[in-house]
XYZ file of C-alpha atoms in Angstrom:
504
model
C 58.881 -6.874 -4.161
C 62.125 -8.442 -4.529
C 61.981 -11.809 -2.698
C 66.138 -12.388 -3.168
C 67.413 -13.510 0.425
C 70.118 -10.803 1.403
C 73.120 -12.333 3.121
C 73.635 -12.699 6.671
C 75.842 -10.025 8.433
C 77.414 -12.859 11.670
C 80.421 -12.811 9.835
C 80.768 -8.974 8.335
C 84.205 -8.389 10.945
C 86.071 -11.242 8.384
C 84.355 -9.961 5.400
C 85.310 -6.264 6.410
C 88.726 -7.031 7.442
C 89.435 -8.572 3.933
C 87.839 -5.656 2.094
C 90.061 -3.250 4.371
C 93.459 -5.479 3.756
C 92.654 -4.659 -0.207
C 92.169 -0.850 -0.015
C 88.848 -1.264 -1.322
C 88.021 2.320 0.361
C 86.969 5.796 -1.204
C 90.649 6.804 -0.723
C 91.534 2.980 -2.305
C 89.132 4.092 -5.080
C 90.480 6.862 -6.117
C 93.920 5.531 -6.205
C 93.257 2.894 -8.091
C 90.480 4.393 -10.631
C 91.318 8.203 -11.069
C 90.056 11.184 -11.010
C 87.469 10.900 -14.387
C 86.759 7.391 -13.787
C 85.948 7.911 -10.301
C 83.609 10.536 -10.728
C 82.209 8.809 -13.945
C 81.399 5.868 -11.325
C 79.393 8.401 -8.878
C 77.763 8.936 -12.174
C 77.051 5.592 -12.741
C 79.373 5.113 -15.654
C 80.956 2.298 -15.421
C 83.014 2.140 -18.605
C 85.916 4.120 -17.248
C 85.918 1.588 -14.043
C 85.989 -1.625 -15.966
C 89.394 0.392 -18.567
C 91.049 0.764 -14.966
C 90.509 -2.872 -13.354
C 91.908 -4.772 -16.266
C 94.411 -6.416 -13.761
C 94.043 -9.071 -10.644
C 94.845 -7.241 -8.102
C 92.280 -7.877 -4.949
C 91.332 -4.406 -5.156
C 90.553 -4.603 -9.371
C 88.560 -7.761 -7.783
C 86.256 -5.813 -5.859
C 85.340 -3.295 -8.096
C 84.642 -5.588 -10.389
C 82.521 -7.563 -8.219
C 80.900 -4.999 -6.031
C 80.489 -2.198 -8.021
C 80.256 -2.816 -11.646
C 78.574 -6.531 -10.906
C 80.475 -8.560 -13.144
C 81.819 -12.022 -12.759
C 85.319 -12.979 -11.864
C 86.455 -16.195 -11.849
C 86.442 -18.252 -8.481
C 90.434 -18.166 -8.035
C 90.960 -14.809 -8.384
C 88.388 -13.405 -5.981
C 89.708 -16.485 -3.667
C 92.999 -14.365 -3.373
C 90.914 -11.376 -2.139
C 87.664 -12.845 -0.133
C 87.119 -15.350 2.429
C 85.242 -16.985 -0.145
C 83.560 -19.763 0.848
C 82.088 -17.522 4.034
C 81.185 -15.218 1.611
C 79.630 -17.941 -0.657
C 77.537 -19.387 2.371
C 76.821 -16.049 3.836
C 75.188 -15.028 0.949
C 77.263 -12.408 -0.255
C 78.828 -13.992 -3.067
C 76.868 -16.336 -6.012
C 79.110 -19.751 -7.379
C 78.308 -20.404 -11.246
C 80.411 -23.271 -12.563
C 83.657 -21.196 -12.468
C 82.548 -17.741 -11.687
C 80.775 -16.121 -8.714
C 78.553 -13.204 -8.887
C 78.157 -10.150 -5.758
C 74.376 -10.321 -5.169
C 74.685 -6.891 -3.862
C 75.798 -3.633 -4.034
C 78.554 -3.149 -1.410
C 80.341 0.884 -1.784
C 82.781 2.191 -0.095
C 81.795 5.368 1.932
C 83.874 7.773 3.537
C 82.421 9.269 6.810
C 82.869 12.340 8.331
C 86.350 12.154 10.407
C 87.539 9.700 7.411
C 85.698 6.245 8.558
C 85.649 3.498 6.217
C 82.022 2.585 5.617
C 80.392 0.430 3.773
C 76.341 1.316 1.629
C 75.196 -2.039 1.030
C 72.205 -2.201 -1.404
C 70.332 -3.756 -4.261
C 72.267 -4.430 -7.547
C 72.429 -1.682 -9.962
C 70.764 0.380 -7.760
C 73.368 3.275 -6.610
C 72.416 7.023 -7.234
C 73.048 8.806 -10.095
C 73.104 9.636 -13.641
C 71.125 10.885 -16.117
C 69.377 7.166 -16.733
C 68.292 7.453 -13.109
C 67.734 3.728 -11.207
C 66.049 2.421 -14.064
C 64.605 -0.416 -12.215
C 60.592 -0.947 -11.331
C 60.927 -3.368 -8.854
C 58.522 -2.451 -6.105
C 60.579 -3.218 -2.980
C 63.938 -1.915 -4.384
C 66.292 -0.510 -2.157
C 68.895 2.234 -3.067
C 72.522 3.147 -2.364
C 74.205 6.291 -1.196
C 73.410 9.343 -3.755
C 73.391 12.886 -3.657
C 70.321 13.436 -1.664
C 71.246 10.936 1.533
C 74.568 13.034 1.364
C 72.437 16.333 1.259
C 70.641 15.339 4.507
C 73.900 13.867 6.454
C 75.829 17.000 5.577
C 72.727 19.595 7.122
C 72.285 17.595 10.017
C 73.453 18.720 13.016
C 75.870 16.617 14.913
C 75.717 17.217 18.566
C 75.887 14.354 20.839
C 72.330 12.988 21.954
C 70.966 10.555 23.633
C 68.175 9.388 20.938
C 67.904 9.566 17.501
C 65.674 8.591 14.700
C 65.907 7.809 11.053
C 62.291 7.504 9.305
C 62.493 5.420 6.030
C 65.698 4.768 6.842
C 66.400 3.151 3.019
C 70.134 1.263 3.056
C 71.070 3.071 6.342
C 73.053 5.845 5.953
C 71.521 8.105 8.063
C 71.537 5.673 10.657
C 75.183 5.176 10.379
C 76.361 8.787 10.472
C 73.558 8.844 13.504
C 75.530 6.239 15.143
C 78.693 8.405 16.007
C 76.712 10.836 18.322
C 73.639 8.978 19.492
C 73.589 7.241 22.703
C 70.658 4.681 20.808
C 69.446 4.706 17.016
C 65.935 3.709 16.074
C 65.745 3.293 12.500
C 62.263 2.449 10.750
C 60.810 1.757 7.025
C 57.825 0.192 5.694
C 59.942 -2.267 3.364
C 61.552 -4.818 5.503
C 63.849 -5.229 2.903
C 64.961 -1.840 3.805
C 65.722 -2.741 6.975
C 67.891 -5.819 6.508
C 70.044 -3.579 4.646
C 70.780 -1.050 7.204
C 71.502 -3.976 9.236
C 74.456 -5.233 6.655
C 75.434 -1.232 6.628
C 75.810 -1.039 9.875
C 77.497 -4.490 10.268
C 80.046 -3.758 7.576
C 80.807 -0.641 8.804
C 81.866 -1.635 12.341
C 78.808 0.654 13.852
C 76.718 -0.126 16.692
C 73.598 -2.136 15.624
C 70.327 0.279 15.584
C 66.501 -0.789 16.733
C 64.795 -1.727 13.775
C 61.819 -1.353 13.027
C 59.156 -1.690 10.402
C 55.983 0.916 9.232
C 54.827 3.733 7.823
C 55.966 7.512 9.457
C 56.004 7.107 12.613
C 53.661 4.709 13.211
C 56.464 2.042 14.681
C 57.494 4.748 17.616
C 54.003 5.436 18.563
C 54.543 8.576 21.341
C 58.091 7.748 21.626
C 60.658 10.865 21.492
C 63.786 11.639 20.289
C 66.565 14.578 20.020
C 67.029 14.306 16.308
C 65.339 12.952 14.134
C 66.104 12.711 10.126
C 64.629 11.746 7.059
C 65.564 11.221 3.196
C 61.589 9.871 2.719
C 59.681 9.012 -0.594
C 59.232 12.409 -1.568
C 58.030 11.834 -4.855
C 54.590 13.625 -5.770
C 53.689 10.701 -8.276
C 50.112 9.696 -9.989
C 50.248 6.250 -8.488
C 52.537 4.490 -5.595
C 54.378 1.860 -7.268
C 57.988 2.136 -5.934
C 58.233 2.191 -2.249
C 61.427 4.280 -2.563
C 60.276 7.528 -3.918
C 56.845 7.219 -4.001
C 55.417 7.869 -0.753
C 51.558 6.992 -0.923
C 49.972 10.210 -0.631
C 48.403 12.606 -2.567
C 50.513 15.792 -3.859
C 52.802 16.305 -1.124
C 50.677 15.000 1.831
C 53.091 12.431 2.628
C 55.890 15.235 3.390
C 53.429 17.519 5.141
C 52.650 14.873 7.315
C 55.984 13.596 8.611
C 56.948 17.646 9.284
C 53.817 18.211 10.852
C 53.981 14.921 13.073
C 57.554 15.809 14.026
C 56.657 17.875 16.659
C 55.397 16.167 18.996
C 58.158 13.061 18.615
C 60.896 15.890 19.740
C 62.505 16.212 22.989
C 62.853 19.939 24.102
C 66.084 21.506 22.579
C 65.953 18.428 19.281
C 66.773 19.158 15.852
C 64.591 17.595 12.750
C 65.872 17.227 9.510
C 64.010 16.376 5.956
C 64.605 16.552 2.761
C 61.473 16.984 0.741
C 59.066 18.119 -2.610
C 56.435 20.256 -2.090
C 53.940 21.569 -4.835
C 53.389 25.456 -6.675
C 49.846 25.752 -6.367
C 48.408 28.027 -8.844
C 47.228 30.897 -6.785
C 48.841 30.333 -3.556
C 52.680 31.450 -2.398
C 54.779 28.378 -1.749
C 55.705 30.103 1.307
C 52.658 30.037 2.804
C 52.097 26.554 2.088
C 55.171 25.843 3.860
C 54.690 27.742 7.312
C 51.352 26.502 7.229
C 53.355 22.488 8.010
C 55.668 23.903 10.846
C 54.328 22.165 13.886
C 53.697 24.276 17.014
C 56.244 24.513 19.663
C 58.714 24.183 17.123
C 61.038 27.037 15.001
C 61.652 26.153 11.721
C 64.489 27.150 8.772
C 63.226 26.216 5.442
C 64.985 26.167 2.115
C 63.886 25.658 -1.444
C 66.965 24.745 -3.644
C 65.311 24.213 -7.112
C 62.297 24.431 -8.671
C 61.250 22.425 -11.566
C 58.180 22.971 -13.904
C 55.616 19.944 -13.943
C 56.832 18.729 -17.407
C 60.589 18.593 -16.567
C 59.606 17.022 -13.126
C 57.642 13.940 -14.559
C 60.230 13.846 -17.143
C 63.396 13.554 -14.286
C 61.003 11.053 -12.723
C 59.973 8.670 -15.485
C 63.677 8.527 -16.688
C 64.543 7.670 -12.880
C 62.532 4.152 -13.542
C 63.471 3.039 -16.663
C 59.296 4.379 -18.367
C 61.934 6.365 -21.282
C 63.436 2.783 -22.319
C 59.560 1.572 -22.718
C 57.180 1.501 -25.303
C 56.885 5.179 -27.223
C 53.054 4.763 -26.621
C 53.120 3.228 -23.175
C 55.490 6.330 -22.050
C 53.297 8.365 -23.538
C 50.692 7.100 -21.337
C 52.283 7.359 -18.260
C 53.871 10.976 -19.140
C 49.999 11.899 -19.532
C 49.550 10.423 -16.646
C 51.408 12.429 -14.526
C 50.142 15.633 -15.905
C 46.493 14.931 -15.733
C 47.400 14.508 -11.770
C 49.468 17.877 -11.422
C 46.840 20.232 -13.879
C 44.227 18.008 -11.352
C 45.494 19.162 -8.363
C 46.905 22.918 -9.603
C 49.849 22.346 -9.752
C 52.596 24.451 -11.886
C 55.934 23.469 -10.412
C 57.629 21.369 -7.857
C 60.164 23.014 -4.663
C 62.998 21.053 -3.401
C 64.892 21.696 -0.411
C 65.623 21.090 3.113
C 63.305 21.328 5.811
C 64.959 21.649 9.599
C 62.955 22.157 12.590
C 64.016 22.797 16.600
C 61.970 22.391 19.470
C 61.835 25.687 21.263
C 60.733 27.110 24.867
C 60.043 30.488 22.859
C 58.274 28.479 19.920
C 55.804 26.983 22.502
C 55.396 30.467 24.218
C 53.777 31.845 20.934
C 57.200 32.945 19.455
C 58.430 30.838 16.913
C 61.171 31.825 14.167
C 60.560 30.879 10.356
C 62.648 31.502 8.045
C 61.585 30.336 4.655
C 63.708 31.465 2.011
C 65.125 30.452 -2.189
C 68.789 29.624 -1.749
C 70.223 27.647 -5.245
C 73.638 28.545 -5.225
C 76.176 26.561 -4.010
C 76.894 26.084 -0.189
C 79.858 24.527 1.983
C 78.708 21.028 3.148
C 78.519 19.859 5.894
C 76.386 22.566 6.579
C 75.277 21.202 10.120
C 77.625 24.179 12.193
C 76.117 26.753 10.283
C 72.447 25.623 10.897
C 73.207 25.413 14.387
C 74.122 28.359 14.707
C 71.219 30.204 12.149
C 69.066 28.772 15.309
C 71.189 30.284 17.822
C 71.458 33.568 16.254
C 67.306 33.589 16.450
C 67.557 32.829 19.426
C 69.825 36.049 19.914
C 67.770 38.032 18.010
C 64.368 37.465 19.843
C 65.747 38.625 22.935
C 66.666 41.895 21.173
C 65.217 45.268 20.350
C 66.621 48.135 18.733
C 68.015 49.827 21.767
C 69.526 46.685 22.650
C 70.841 45.743 19.244
C 72.773 49.401 19.137
C 74.014 48.203 22.717
C 75.382 44.967 21.555
C 79.052 44.303 20.444
C 79.394 42.971 16.870
C 82.662 41.002 15.072
C 82.405 40.494 11.595
C 82.460 36.356 10.370
C 84.965 34.599 9.151
C 86.198 34.913 5.736
C 83.571 37.507 4.842
C 84.830 39.658 1.589
C 84.038 42.807 0.594
C 83.067 43.811 -3.230
C 82.896 47.001 -4.789
C 80.851 47.343 -8.062
C 80.478 49.988 -10.521
C 82.087 51.429 -13.733
C 85.994 51.313 -14.165
C 87.400 55.039 -13.196
C 83.919 55.540 -11.667
C 85.076 57.539 -7.902
C 82.342 55.559 -5.761
C 81.091 52.505 -6.399
C 77.457 51.621 -7.408
C 76.763 49.483 -4.762
C 79.034 47.248 -2.104
C 78.613 43.945 -1.991
C 79.449 41.734 1.172
C 80.099 37.824 0.410
C 80.692 35.218 2.788
C 83.221 32.267 2.057
C 81.713 29.961 4.365
C 78.557 28.525 5.640
C 75.499 29.649 3.043
C 78.097 31.124 1.347
C 75.641 34.469 0.963
C 76.145 37.773 -0.516
C 74.131 40.896 0.479
C 74.139 44.478 -1.084
C 74.967 47.401 1.843
C 75.315 51.349 1.279
C 78.104 53.060 2.555
C 77.213 52.963 6.002
C 76.487 49.332 6.556
C 80.157 48.488 4.823
C 82.110 50.388 7.035
C 79.683 49.448 9.925
C 80.847 45.839 8.957
C 84.567 46.444 8.682
C 84.556 48.469 11.863
C 83.176 45.586 13.705
C 85.691 43.529 15.633
C 83.619 43.295 19.165
C 84.997 46.299 21.035
C 82.751 48.702 20.408
C 79.218 48.751 20.640
C 77.139 49.201 17.208
C 75.644 52.606 18.938
C 79.017 54.389 19.205
C 80.388 52.770 15.715
C 77.551 54.528 14.363
C 78.141 57.703 16.358
C 81.815 58.050 14.699
C 80.106 56.815 11.409
C 78.231 59.740 11.505
C 80.454 62.637 12.195
C 82.871 61.411 9.147
C 79.626 61.276 6.933
C 78.091 64.722 8.164
C 74.705 62.772 8.957
C 72.677 63.144 12.122
C 73.387 60.484 14.720
C 69.998 60.378 16.223
C 68.259 59.617 12.550
C 70.812 56.602 11.046
C 70.561 54.951 14.755
C 67.073 54.983 14.468
C 66.972 53.535 11.269
C 70.490 51.322 11.387
C 69.306 48.560 13.681
C 66.911 47.047 10.926
C 70.246 46.681 8.078
C 72.366 45.013 11.585
C 69.692 43.212 12.596
C 69.272 41.339 8.911
C 73.042 41.220 8.968
C 73.110 39.313 12.168
C 70.083 36.997 10.875
C 72.134 35.915 7.713
C 75.498 35.434 9.695
C 77.474 38.320 7.957
C 78.428 39.231 11.756
C 78.327 37.978 15.107
C 77.373 38.583 18.051
C 80.144 38.633 20.948
C 80.131 39.488 24.793
C 80.858 42.802 25.669
C 84.569 43.068 27.377
C 82.825 45.292 30.240
């Protein structure tokens, strides 16, 4: 584990003032670098950014120091920063007439345009085909796709208490600080807690309660309104990298994290996780995940990607830089990964989101557990759509077929209809309803379903709409009422139709 001392956060406000004065923000970087160089930096490709920062403006100096990790002349750095304080506090180190950054400081835009800063180890911003390339056990990563995804799917209602398990550089704790009265952040790596403290201080956010330990051990039996975790979910043969390897066999860490969360959630509380799970020969992956859902919780689990074991091994061997070692050593490590998967009868690894909600209905033995595969693009932030999903599940649990037919519905915003068929054909082969918001789903419907959805504006009950359709299509209205509630239920569950209160 790295033993390098980290900066002191005490005078972070002064550093923050200097960063803001120089426009060292997400917007400022985009203006300075331009879109191509900015996007390349997100992929850990630095050459375009180096070419764009050849001048001596304070912003260019800060980019070279904190993002590109290049040394700059002492006198030029002094024009951009309270340099003596930064060196004394440990943000920079001086060698002769030059200074270098000791940590990566990355501008990060909050959900309401806040100017935040994520502090992490040098060279450990996430992104790029070459991976992190570090094999130091205690390295702490910066912001990346996984962390921003988790932040985007989290429900952001005001809560009294939030828990960030495995906080890393503090990204989730930073988001939670905006809507939680009290934030607790834990990590097995004490260095990660120090980085979280720096991230919160430099972002002018309220401090979190920081506790060291594994999983829920640091919080005992305490309960929370919100739990979030981007855990070390990588399924690997041996735990050598704290930031990614969980130290348990297979997907046991993710399973344990999810299963034990139910006892730490308050009624109505949400838990959000990113996770990997094994696809085992002879076992349905959906059944594996349903066994993870704790008693008393509803669940929505979305598999976003599946990799075969060779793809998965290669991804994480590149992440740690093993592909740049001696070829024989790389082959041996690769072989060890495949041995591990073969021993566990693992044929693939899934990645996705797990959201739980503590509910009275689930506690009473009627949980809503939805497990699906959706690899397509979604709208971010997705938190409002996640909350709406559980609200729809609550509604559907209380509605039998008769209640659905008596209910009023409205077509969700930005749903469009597409007709698919041969050019010139009198009738389409099928009709597709497509969402442009939330999960951006698409579903095929028959003529009745398309006509029903198109008429729904909340004014008439579903049964009366079906009676009118039956008359237009010369169908038996009783038979149509009998066969349609399941289709209505599916359209509501997937968010194409929204229940609305009756006007009467």
